[in-house]
GROMACS .gro file of C-alpha atoms in nm:
model
  354
    1MET     CA    1  -0.180  -5.688  11.903
    2SER     CA    2  -0.117  -5.562  12.253
    3ARG     CA    3  -0.258  -5.230  12.356
    4PRO     CA    4  -0.036  -4.958  12.504
    5GLN     CA    5  -0.020  -4.977  12.880
    6ASN     CA    6  -0.008  -4.602  12.932
    7PRO     CA    7  -0.266  -4.431  12.712
    8HIS     CA    8  -0.183  -4.074  12.618
    9PRO     CA    9  -0.414  -3.820  12.784
   10PRO     CA   10  -0.591  -3.577  12.551
   11ARG     CA   11  -0.380  -3.274  12.483
   12SER     CA   12  -0.544  -2.936  12.512
   13LEU     CA   13  -0.541  -2.742  12.189
   14PHE     CA   14  -0.509  -2.427  12.394
   15PRO     CA   15  -0.246  -2.475  12.667
   16PHE     CA   16  -0.288  -2.118  12.788
   17GLY     CA   17  -0.659  -2.132  12.840
   18ASN     CA   18  -0.974  -2.146  12.633
   19PRO     CA   19  -0.988  -1.836  12.412
   20PHE     CA   20  -1.360  -1.881  12.359
   21ARG     CA   21  -1.420  -1.753  12.708
   22MET     CA   22  -1.286  -1.427  12.567
   23ILE     CA   23  -1.485  -1.410  12.244
   24SER     CA   24  -1.826  -1.363  12.399
   25PRO     CA   25  -1.791  -1.002  12.521
   26LYS     CA   26  -2.093  -0.801  12.621
   27GLY     CA   27  -2.243  -0.617  12.330
   28SER     CA   28  -2.157  -0.881  12.073
   29ARG     CA   29  -2.472  -1.092  12.084
   30MET     CA   30  -2.502  -1.313  11.780
   31SER     CA   31  -2.792  -1.237  11.548
   32PRO     CA   32  -3.009  -1.519  11.406
   33GLN     CA   33  -2.844  -1.467  11.067
   34LEU     CA   34  -2.492  -1.503  11.210
   35HIS     CA   35  -2.599  -1.802  11.417
   36ALA     CA   36  -2.734  -1.968  11.101
   37ILE     CA   37  -2.405  -1.907  10.916
   38LEU     CA   38  -2.200  -2.060  11.199
   39GLN     CA   39  -2.441  -2.350  11.245
   40ALA     CA   40  -2.430  -2.436  10.874
   41PHE     CA   41  -2.049  -2.437  10.884
   42GLU     CA   42  -2.034  -2.660  11.192
   43VAL     CA   43  -2.298  -2.903  11.063
   44THR     CA   44  -2.095  -2.947  10.745
   45LEU     CA   45  -1.776  -2.993  10.945
   46ALA     CA   46  -1.938  -3.262  11.161
   47GLU     CA   47  -2.062  -3.448  10.852
   48ARG     CA   48  -1.719  -3.426  10.694
   49LEU     CA   49  -1.557  -3.572  11.006
   50ARG     CA   50  -1.810  -3.857  11.008
   51LYS     CA   51  -1.720  -3.937  10.646
   52LEU     CA   52  -1.359  -3.978  10.757
   53MET     CA   53  -1.457  -4.245  11.008
   54PRO     CA   54  -1.314  -4.571  10.867
   55LYS     CA   55  -1.557  -4.856  10.816
   56SER     CA   56  -1.291  -5.087  10.956
   57LYS     CA   57  -0.951  -5.048  11.120
   58ASP     CA   58  -0.795  -5.188  10.803
   59GLU     CA   59  -0.880  -4.864  10.623
   60ILE     CA   60  -0.678  -4.655  10.867
   61LEU     CA   61  -0.353  -4.532  10.708
   62SER     CA   62  -0.446  -4.677  10.374
   63LEU     CA   63  -0.349  -4.439  10.094
   64PRO     CA   64  -0.714  -4.397   9.980
   65TRP     CA   65  -0.816  -4.298  10.335
   66MET     CA   66  -0.526  -4.052  10.359
   67THR     CA   67  -0.622  -3.907  10.021
   68LEU     CA   68  -0.980  -3.866  10.146
   69ALA     CA   69  -0.847  -3.688  10.456
   70MET     CA   70  -0.657  -3.441  10.237
   71LYS     CA   71  -0.965  -3.381  10.025
   72SER     CA   72  -1.162  -3.316  10.345
   73LEU     CA   73  -0.908  -3.055  10.456
   74CYS     CA   74  -0.932  -2.878  10.120
   75GLU     CA   75  -1.310  -2.864  10.148
   76THR     CA   76  -1.299  -2.738  10.506
   77HIS     CA   77  -1.050  -2.463  10.421
   78ASN     CA   78  -1.264  -2.364  10.124
   79ASP     CA   79  -1.564  -2.350  10.356
   80ILE     CA   80  -1.391  -2.097  10.581
   81GLN     CA   81  -1.344  -1.871  10.278
   82THR     CA   82  -1.714  -1.904  10.199
   83LEU     CA   83  -1.799  -1.825  10.560
   84ILE     CA   84  -1.587  -1.509  10.553
   85THR     CA   85  -1.773  -1.399  10.239
   86ASP     CA   86  -2.111  -1.479  10.396
   87LEU     CA   87  -2.017  -1.279  10.705
   88GLU     CA   88  -1.955  -0.974  10.486
   89LEU     CA   89  -1.651  -0.913  10.702
   90PRO     CA   90  -1.398  -0.731  10.483
   91VAL     CA   91  -1.037  -0.734  10.590
   92SER     CA   92  -1.075  -0.366  10.679
   93GLU     CA   93  -1.271  -0.485  10.984
   94TRP     CA   94  -1.022  -0.757  11.084
   95ASP     CA   95  -0.814  -0.705  11.392
   96ASP     CA   96  -0.440  -0.705  11.312
   97LYS     CA   97  -0.395  -1.001  11.547
   98TRP     CA   98  -0.646  -1.208  11.349
   99ILE     CA   99  -0.446  -1.140  11.032
  100ASP     CA  100  -0.119  -1.232  11.203
  101VAL     CA  101  -0.261  -1.563  11.326
  102TYR     CA  102  -0.406  -1.645  10.984
  103LEU     CA  103  -0.083  -1.570  10.797
  104ASP     CA  104   0.141  -1.744  11.052
  105THR     CA  105  -0.075  -2.055  11.045
  106SER     CA  106  -0.086  -2.063  10.666
  107VAL     CA  107   0.290  -2.050  10.624
  108LYS     CA  108   0.328  -2.339  10.870
  109LEU     CA  109   0.077  -2.544  10.671
  110LEU     CA  110   0.265  -2.473  10.349
  111ASP     CA  111   0.585  -2.596  10.514
  112ILE     CA  112   0.410  -2.915  10.621
  113CYS     CA  113   0.280  -2.975  10.267
  114ASN     CA  114   0.631  -2.932  10.129
  115ALA     CA  115   0.761  -3.185  10.380
  116TYR     CA  116   0.496  -3.439  10.277
  117SER     CA  117   0.576  -3.384   9.910
  118SER     CA  118   0.942  -3.455   9.978
  119GLU     CA  119   0.840  -3.780  10.148
  120PHE     CA  120   0.636  -3.891   9.847
  121SER     CA  121   0.936  -3.826   9.625
  122ARG     CA  122   1.158  -4.023   9.861
  123LEU     CA  123   0.922  -4.321   9.870
  124ASN     CA  124   0.883  -4.315   9.493
  125GLN     CA  125   1.260  -4.336   9.458
  126GLY     CA  126   1.228  -4.682   9.608
  127ASN     CA  127   1.035  -4.793   9.299
  128LEU     CA  128   1.352  -4.824   9.093
  129PRO     CA  129   1.531  -5.094   9.299
  130LEU     CA  130   1.197  -5.273   9.341
  131LYS     CA  131   1.137  -5.280   8.965
  132CYS     CA  132   1.492  -5.397   8.908
  133ALA     CA  133   1.441  -5.680   9.158
  134LEU     CA  134   1.118  -5.786   8.987
  135HIS     CA  135   1.288  -5.781   8.648
  136ASN     CA  136   1.565  -6.009   8.772
  137LEU     CA  137   1.317  -6.245   8.934
  138ASP     CA  138   1.163  -6.317   8.594
  139SER     CA  139   1.466  -6.527   8.503
  140ALA     CA  140   1.589  -6.865   8.626
  141SER     CA  141   1.948  -6.754   8.677
  142SER     CA  142   2.118  -6.784   9.016
  143LYS     CA  143   2.334  -6.485   8.926
  144LEU     CA  144   2.030  -6.269   8.861
  145PHE     CA  145   1.868  -6.393   9.182
  146ILE     CA  146   2.169  -6.265   9.375
  147ARG     CA  147   2.121  -5.929   9.207
  148ALA     CA  148   1.751  -5.938   9.299
  149CYS     CA  149   1.846  -5.990   9.665
  150SER     CA  150   2.072  -5.689   9.644
  151PHE     CA  151   1.795  -5.472   9.497
  152LEU     CA  152   1.548  -5.586   9.764
  153ASP     CA  153   1.804  -5.499  10.032
  154GLU     CA  154   1.845  -5.157   9.874
  155TRP     CA  155   1.468  -5.105   9.874
  156ARG     CA  156   1.427  -5.195  10.240
  157GLN     CA  157   1.715  -4.973  10.348
  158HIS     CA  158   1.575  -4.686  10.147
  159VAL     CA  159   1.217  -4.699  10.275
  160ASN     CA  160   1.337  -4.760  10.630
  161SER     CA  161   1.545  -4.442  10.631
  162ARG     CA  162   1.412  -4.123  10.784
  163ASN     CA  163   1.329  -3.797  10.613
  164PRO     CA  164   1.462  -3.501  10.817
  165ARG     CA  165   1.191  -3.275  10.676
  166ILE     CA  166   0.924  -3.504  10.819
  167GLU     CA  167   1.097  -3.498  11.155
  168LYS     CA  168   1.059  -3.118  11.156
  169CYS     CA  169   0.682  -3.150  11.102
  170SER     CA  170   0.642  -3.243  11.467
  171THR     CA  171   0.797  -2.914  11.574
  172ILE     CA  172   0.576  -2.721  11.332
  173LEU     CA  173   0.263  -2.897  11.460
  174ASN     CA  174   0.358  -2.830  11.822
  175ASN     CA  175   0.399  -2.464  11.732
  176LEU     CA  176   0.056  -2.468  11.569
  177VAL     CA  177  -0.097  -2.612  11.884
  178GLY     CA  178   0.081  -2.360  12.103
  179SER     CA  179  -0.015  -2.065  11.885
  180LEU     CA  180  -0.386  -2.147  11.868
  181ASP     CA  181  -0.464  -1.940  12.175
  182LEU     CA  182  -0.669  -1.716  11.948
  183PRO     CA  183  -0.679  -1.339  12.002
  184LYS     CA  184  -0.957  -1.166  12.188
  185VAL     CA  185  -1.260  -1.045  11.997
  186LYS     CA  186  -1.396  -0.719  12.131
  187ASN     CA  187  -1.753  -0.618  12.054
  188SER     CA  188  -1.768  -0.809  11.727
  189ALA     CA  189  -2.028  -1.079  11.678
  190LYS     CA  190  -1.890  -1.147  11.332
  191GLY     CA  191  -1.543  -1.182  11.480
  192LYS     CA  192  -1.678  -1.435  11.726
  193VAL     CA  193  -1.821  -1.643  11.442
  194LEU     CA  194  -1.493  -1.623  11.251
  195MET     CA  195  -1.280  -1.732  11.546
  196GLN     CA  196  -1.511  -2.020  11.638
  197ALA     CA  197  -1.513  -2.144  11.279
  198LEU     CA  198  -1.134  -2.113  11.254
  199TYR     CA  199  -1.106  -2.324  11.568
  200GLY     CA  200  -1.294  -2.608  11.400
  201VAL     CA  201  -1.082  -2.578  11.086
  202MET     CA  202  -0.760  -2.598  11.282
  203VAL     CA  203  -0.873  -2.891  11.496
  204GLU     CA  204  -0.931  -3.101  11.185
  205THR     CA  205  -0.612  -2.972  11.023
  206VAL     CA  206  -0.382  -3.042  11.317
  207PHE     CA  207  -0.536  -3.386  11.368
  208VAL     CA  208  -0.491  -3.496  11.005
  209CYS     CA  209  -0.141  -3.351  10.981
  210SER     CA  210  -0.033  -3.522  11.303
  211VAL     CA  211  -0.160  -3.857  11.172
  212PHE     CA  212   0.041  -3.809  10.853
  213ALA     CA  213   0.350  -3.704  11.050
  214ALA     CA  214   0.326  -4.015  11.268
  215ALA     CA  215   0.280  -4.244  10.968
  216PHE     CA  216   0.573  -4.101  10.772
  217SER     CA  217   0.809  -4.064  11.067
  218GLY     CA  218   0.752  -4.414  11.202
  219SER     CA  219   0.679  -4.286  11.553
  220SER     CA  220   0.356  -4.268  11.750
  221LYS     CA  221   0.512  -3.983  11.950
  222LYS     CA  222   0.416  -3.755  11.661
  223LEU     CA  223   0.046  -3.814  11.729
  224LEU     CA  224  -0.145  -3.537  11.902
  225ASP     CA  225  -0.451  -3.598  12.118
  226LEU     CA  226  -0.665  -3.288  12.105
  227ASN     CA  227  -0.914  -3.213  12.380
  228VAL     CA  228  -1.226  -3.051  12.230
  229ALA     CA  229  -1.503  -2.918  12.451
  230ASP     CA  230  -1.850  -3.069  12.417
  231MET     CA  231  -1.997  -2.724  12.347
  232TYR     CA  232  -1.918  -2.767  11.975
  233SER     CA  233  -2.173  -2.961  11.773
  234TRP     CA  234  -1.898  -3.137  11.575
  235ALA     CA  235  -1.708  -3.247  11.889
  236PRO     CA  236  -1.865  -3.598  11.916
  237ALA     CA  237  -1.777  -3.680  11.554
  238PHE     CA  238  -1.423  -3.554  11.601
  239LYS     CA  239  -1.365  -3.741  11.927
  240SER     CA  240  -1.488  -4.070  11.780
  241LEU     CA  241  -1.261  -4.028  11.478
  242GLN     CA  242  -0.955  -3.925  11.679
  243ASN     CA  243  -0.994  -4.203  11.934
  244LEU     CA  244  -1.030  -4.477  11.674
  245VAL     CA  245  -0.749  -4.360  11.445
  246ASN     CA  246  -0.494  -4.274  11.714
  247GLU     CA  247  -0.560  -4.595  11.908
  248GLU     CA  248  -0.512  -4.811  11.598
  249ILE     CA  249  -0.191  -4.631  11.499
  250ARG     CA  250  -0.046  -4.678  11.846
  251GLU     CA  251  -0.137  -5.046  11.839
  252ARG     CA  252   0.046  -5.090  11.510
  253PHE     CA  253   0.357  -4.917  11.640
  254SER     CA  254   0.351  -5.122  11.960
  255SER     CA  255   0.350  -5.443  11.755
  256GLY     CA  256   0.684  -5.347  11.602
  257LYS     CA  257   0.565  -5.330  11.241
  258PHE     CA  258   0.813  -5.228  10.972
  259THR     CA  259   0.569  -4.957  10.865
  260VAL     CA  260   0.217  -4.854  10.961
  261LEU     CA  261   0.125  -4.753  10.606
  262ASN     CA  262  -0.097  -5.028  10.463
  263GLU     CA  263   0.030  -5.038  10.104
  264LEU     CA  264   0.395  -5.007  10.204
  265GLY     CA  265   0.346  -5.286  10.458
  266ALA     CA  266   0.193  -5.510  10.191
  267VAL     CA  267   0.499  -5.469   9.968
  268ASP     CA  268   0.729  -5.542  10.261
  269ALA     CA  269   0.535  -5.859  10.348
  270PHE     CA  270   0.590  -6.000   9.997
  271VAL     CA  271   0.956  -5.898  10.005
  272LYS     CA  272   0.999  -6.090  10.331
  273GLU     CA  273   0.827  -6.392  10.183
  274LEU     CA  274   1.044  -6.396   9.870
  275TYR     CA  275   1.378  -6.309  10.024
  276PRO     CA  276   1.473  -6.643  10.189
  277THR     CA  277   1.361  -6.833   9.880
  278ILE     CA  278   1.574  -6.640   9.632
  279GLN     CA  279   1.870  -6.650   9.871
  280GLY     CA  280   1.863  -7.028   9.837
  281GLY     CA  281   1.905  -7.003   9.461
  282VAL     CA  282   1.712  -7.151   9.169
  283ASP     CA  283   1.695  -7.500   9.321
  284THR     CA  284   1.483  -7.383   9.616
  285ILE     CA  285   1.206  -7.237   9.403
  286GLU     CA  286   0.871  -7.414   9.402
  287THR     CA  287   0.725  -7.394   9.054
  288GLU     CA  288   0.373  -7.284   9.153
  289SER     CA  289   0.409  -7.061   9.458
  290PHE     CA  290   0.714  -6.859   9.358
  291PRO     CA  291   0.580  -6.700   9.037
  292LYS     CA  292   0.254  -6.624   9.213
  293THR     CA  293   0.435  -6.440   9.495
  294VAL     CA  294   0.646  -6.244   9.247
  295GLU     CA  295   0.327  -6.146   9.065
  296GLU     CA  296   0.161  -6.038   9.390
  297LEU     CA  297   0.467  -5.830   9.478
  298GLY     CA  298   0.441  -5.657   9.141
  299ARG     CA  299   0.073  -5.577   9.198
  300ALA     CA  300   0.141  -5.450   9.549
  301ALA     CA  301   0.423  -5.228   9.423
  302GLU     CA  302   0.197  -5.084   9.154
  303LYS     CA  303  -0.081  -5.020   9.405
  304LEU     CA  304   0.167  -4.840   9.630
  305SER     CA  305   0.293  -4.627   9.342
  306GLN     CA  306  -0.055  -4.531   9.224
  307GLY     CA  307  -0.174  -4.458   9.578
  308LEU     CA  308   0.123  -4.230   9.646
  309GLU     CA  309   0.058  -4.046   9.321
  310LEU     CA  310  -0.304  -3.976   9.416
  311LEU     CA  311  -0.210  -3.873   9.768
  312ALA     CA  312   0.059  -3.641   9.633
  313LYS     CA  313  -0.205  -3.474   9.415
  314GLY     CA  314  -0.428  -3.438   9.721
  315VAL     CA  315  -0.153  -3.270   9.921
  316ASP     CA  316  -0.073  -3.043   9.628
  317GLY     CA  317  -0.442  -2.947   9.613
  318PHE     CA  318  -0.437  -2.858   9.982
  319PHE     CA  319  -0.117  -2.657   9.929
  320GLN     CA  320  -0.284  -2.459   9.651
  321THR     CA  321  -0.595  -2.401   9.864
  322VAL     CA  322  -0.391  -2.259  10.153
  323LEU     CA  323  -0.170  -2.056   9.919
  324THR     CA  324  -0.470  -1.906   9.737
  325SER     CA  325  -0.636  -1.807  10.066
  326ARG     CA  326  -0.312  -1.654  10.192
  327ASP     CA  327  -0.256  -1.457   9.872
  328ALA     CA  328  -0.615  -1.332   9.877
  329LEU     CA  329  -0.576  -1.206  10.233
  330LEU     CA  330  -0.243  -1.038  10.156
  331SER     CA  331  -0.396  -0.867   9.852
  332SER     CA  332  -0.686  -0.745  10.065
  333VAL     CA  333  -0.447  -0.613  10.328
  334ARG     CA  334  -0.247  -0.424  10.065
  335LEU     CA  335  -0.566  -0.285   9.912
  336ASP     CA  336  -0.692  -0.183  10.255
  337LYS     CA  337  -0.365  -0.002  10.328
  338THR     CA  338  -0.385   0.179   9.995
  339VAL     CA  339  -0.742   0.293  10.063
  340ASN     CA  340  -0.645   0.409  10.411
  341ASP     CA  341  -0.364   0.618  10.264
  342VAL     CA  342  -0.595   0.772  10.003
  343VAL     CA  343  -0.903   0.815  10.226
  344PRO     CA  344  -0.776   0.920  10.570
  345SER     CA  345  -1.125   1.025  10.681
  346ARG     CA  346  -1.242   0.665  10.672
  347ASN     CA  347  -1.177   0.625  11.043
  348LEU     CA  348  -1.426   0.902  11.111
  349GLY     CA  349  -1.716   0.686  11.007
  350GLN     CA  350  -1.675   0.626  10.637
  351GLN     CA  351  -1.661   0.264  10.531
  352VAL     CA  352  -1.518   0.134  10.205
  353VAL     CA  353  -1.707  -0.154  10.048
  354TYR     CA  354  -1.496  -0.402   9.852
   0.00000   0.00000   0.00000
């Protein structure tokens, strides 16, 4: 496969400057305890990114690898909740801008999950014409072979169509990138830890979501190349992963493949192999090879169906993780507002412990 002639330069995750120049204000020196909390989070993130590194390029955009990527996102987002608890940073001490960023980001991620779920449903709808084609191919009737051709045509047209909700994912991801110029942290070492950890979470999230968007949209233009500074301990693992995955996806697109999804491509390859044979009618069928190819198509279709089902469960798990975190924050904000209304003297030095 030919490599792209004009490689895409890394895209800065923060087009308006690096916010981490602003989260190290004087008077917010990180204590050993806070440093240990942040280091533990980043070490885990680096290890998780290394686990996503495919053993071979053939694993890239396989449904098991994509399912693993979704599981990784769930774990990383759960880790940020654990970190917030470890920081003992109640929402009463959060800056309003931090809350706004968190809530805005979460609703965008929920929209992306919904778009992916709609794509799984759309792809699964292609199972019906495929099963009908396989059923007709079990016979030795020229009439049924003609019907099989029609069903295979229907399948290809269906899976080759575009989902408008997936097309919108690119806009959502671009908004996520543009909005990640995180707010300033003034005189808060805990706030610095939180913002730096959130940066790592969002780097992994935007990367994985952009890979999914590219795969489902059929366009390498949906890929994002994120430029991460070397100051983060997980940066080398992320850069290696991003470079390998994005390069392979662009190579596949440049070769003009029908799809870059492994299991979907396998089904299409068998469809292409069978199609000219069944167009020729019963007389063109070779006794040994034809039944074997039909059988392989059936296995490939089943593997695709099972893989999509597992990936759909993974995306639903991520959706629930984000939704639970969002609801927890909203509940804390409402509780904080209630306490403020009841205990107006809190701003004079009293602190409510939740």
